[in-house]
C-alpha positions as a printed Julia matrix, in Angstrom:
169×3 Matrix{Float64}:
 41.96    5.21   -1.03
 41.76    1.97    1.16
 43.24   -1.19    0.04
 42.35   -4.41    1.26
 45.41   -7.09    1.42
 45.59  -10.59    2.78
 46.78   -9.49    6.24
 45.91   -5.8     6.77
 43.91   -2.66    5.1
 46.41   -0.35    3.32
 45.85    3.54    2.82
 47.14    4.8    -0.68
 47.81    8.69   -0.48
 49.04   10.34   -3.75
 50.7    13.61   -3.5
 53.09   15.95   -5.47
 56.54   16.08   -3.97
 56.64   20.15   -4.13
 53.17   20.26   -2.0
 53.29   20.7     1.84
 51.85   17.21    2.16
 54.21   15.6    -0.14
 57.19   17.4     1.61
 55.99   16.48    5.39
 55.33   12.57    4.39
 58.78   12.48    2.9
 60.29   14.03    5.49
 58.37   12.33    8.49
 57.21    8.8     7.3
 54.03    8.93    9.3
 50.72   11.08    9.49
 47.19   11.75   10.46
 44.09   11.68    8.37
 41.75   14.15   10.06
 38.05   13.62    9.59
 36.31   16.97   10.27
 33.26   19.0     9.5
 33.19   20.08    5.92
 32.75   23.63    6.29
 36.12   23.73    8.44
 37.75   22.28    5.28
 36.35   25.08    3.28
 37.37   27.84    5.51
 40.9    26.26    5.71
 41.34   25.72    1.77
 40.21   29.19    1.24
 42.23   30.55    4.07
 39.24   32.35    5.71
 41.16   32.75    8.83
 40.55   29.17   10.02
 42.79   28.77   13.33
 43.71   25.07   13.87
 44.51   23.76   17.31
 46.36   20.61   17.38
 46.51   17.89   19.89
 48.86   14.77   20.65
 48.34   11.77   18.55
 48.0     8.33   20.32
 50.7     6.29   18.9
 52.74    8.79   16.54
 54.78   11.95   16.85
 52.75   13.9    14.57
 49.96   15.94   15.85
 46.02   15.55   15.02
 43.77   18.22   14.59
 41.95   18.9    18.13
 38.6    19.57   16.38
 38.45   16.61   14.25
 35.48   13.85   14.84
 37.74   11.2    13.81
 41.54   10.47   12.73
 43.6     7.84   11.58
 47.23    7.31   12.37
 49.21    5.88   10.05
 53.05    4.84    9.14
 54.15    5.07    5.76
 55.55    1.42    4.89
 56.54    1.99    1.05
 57.02    5.02   -1.32
 56.76    4.81   -5.18
 57.51    8.02   -7.16
 56.07    8.93  -10.56
 57.65   11.86  -11.56
 56.48   14.82   -9.34
 53.67   12.58   -8.15
 54.43   10.32   -5.13
 52.24    7.59   -3.88
 52.7     6.35   -0.22
 51.45    3.0     0.71
 50.36    3.79    4.72
 49.6     1.13    7.33
 46.93    2.3     9.95
 47.93    2.0    13.38
 45.33    3.66   15.37
 41.67    4.89   14.88
 40.36    7.37   17.01
 36.98    9.12   17.1
 34.89   11.42   19.31
 31.03   11.07   20.04
 29.42   13.42   17.89
 25.87   14.42   17.54
 24.27   13.68   14.09
 23.7    16.63   12.01
 20.92   16.83    9.47
 21.76   16.73    6.18
 21.67   20.31    4.39
 22.13   21.3     0.73
 23.96   24.1     2.33
 27.33   22.03    2.94
 27.42   20.86   -0.78
 26.58   24.27   -2.01
 29.16   25.75    0.24
 32.23   23.13   -1.11
 31.04   23.84   -4.89
 31.14   27.51   -4.43
 34.65   27.51   -2.48
 36.1    25.25   -5.5
 34.87   27.57   -8.21
 35.92   30.83   -6.36
 39.41   29.57   -5.48
 39.72   29.07   -9.36
 38.79   32.43  -10.47
 42.14   34.22   -9.68
 44.57   31.6   -11.35
 42.13   31.79  -14.63
 42.19   35.65  -14.6
 46.18   35.36  -14.09
 46.35   33.64  -17.3
 43.81   35.69  -19.31
 41.11   33.25  -19.65
 38.28   35.68  -19.04
 35.55   33.34  -20.33
 36.26   30.85  -18.07
 36.61   33.5   -14.92
 33.18   34.58  -15.94
 31.83   31.26  -16.13
 33.38   30.32  -12.25
 32.09   33.67  -11.12
 28.6    33.01  -12.22
 28.6    29.23  -10.9
 30.1    30.32   -7.57
 27.68   33.24   -7.11
 24.68   30.65   -7.99
 26.09   27.99   -5.32
 26.14   31.03   -2.63
 22.81   31.84   -3.43
 21.69   28.28   -2.61
 23.77   28.61    0.76
 21.76   31.91    1.73
 18.35   30.31    0.49
 18.6    27.02    2.4
 20.56   28.16    5.63
 19.99   31.87    6.1
 21.41   33.03    9.42
 23.64   30.26    9.7
 27.44   29.39   10.01
 27.1    28.31    6.43
 25.82   31.69    5.35
 28.66   33.43    7.53
 31.23   31.62    5.29
 29.19   32.28    2.35
 29.6    35.86    3.12
 33.46   35.46    3.52
 33.76   33.83   -0.01
 31.79   36.56   -1.37
 33.81   39.08    0.06
 37.22   37.78   -0.25
 36.5    36.16   -4.03
 33.75   37.82   -5.75
């Protein structure tokens, strides 16, 4: 969340103290917001063998993703704790970007993200015995993967869809 103040723009990040992001920001009061291709996020979120390479940031001692198309380096200027949830007020200190070729819009990206969200929820619901919800998530994920395979066959999106199907369905 971006917030304009009288003399600057702040970024507000909310994270749980028990999650990796919260732990890192509490330990090192600076960070980088990486802007990447959506399919990289899907692959990483589902642990489908995403290999991340890092590069030095320009002004802080926290690395950025080498494949990021843009990044915002920031310092934390305030921390507000709400039980387990922590809100970090961050001051941007550098915005970097690389020239990228525009990509045409494809429904495959949206469908891939939605399929990944649903597929990633199947195991937790199965673990607590909510089989009706598992069935609903399974059917929904399959439908989104079918969209990917219909609108972008033989593409990198279809390859990721196959990985999701193999690992979760």
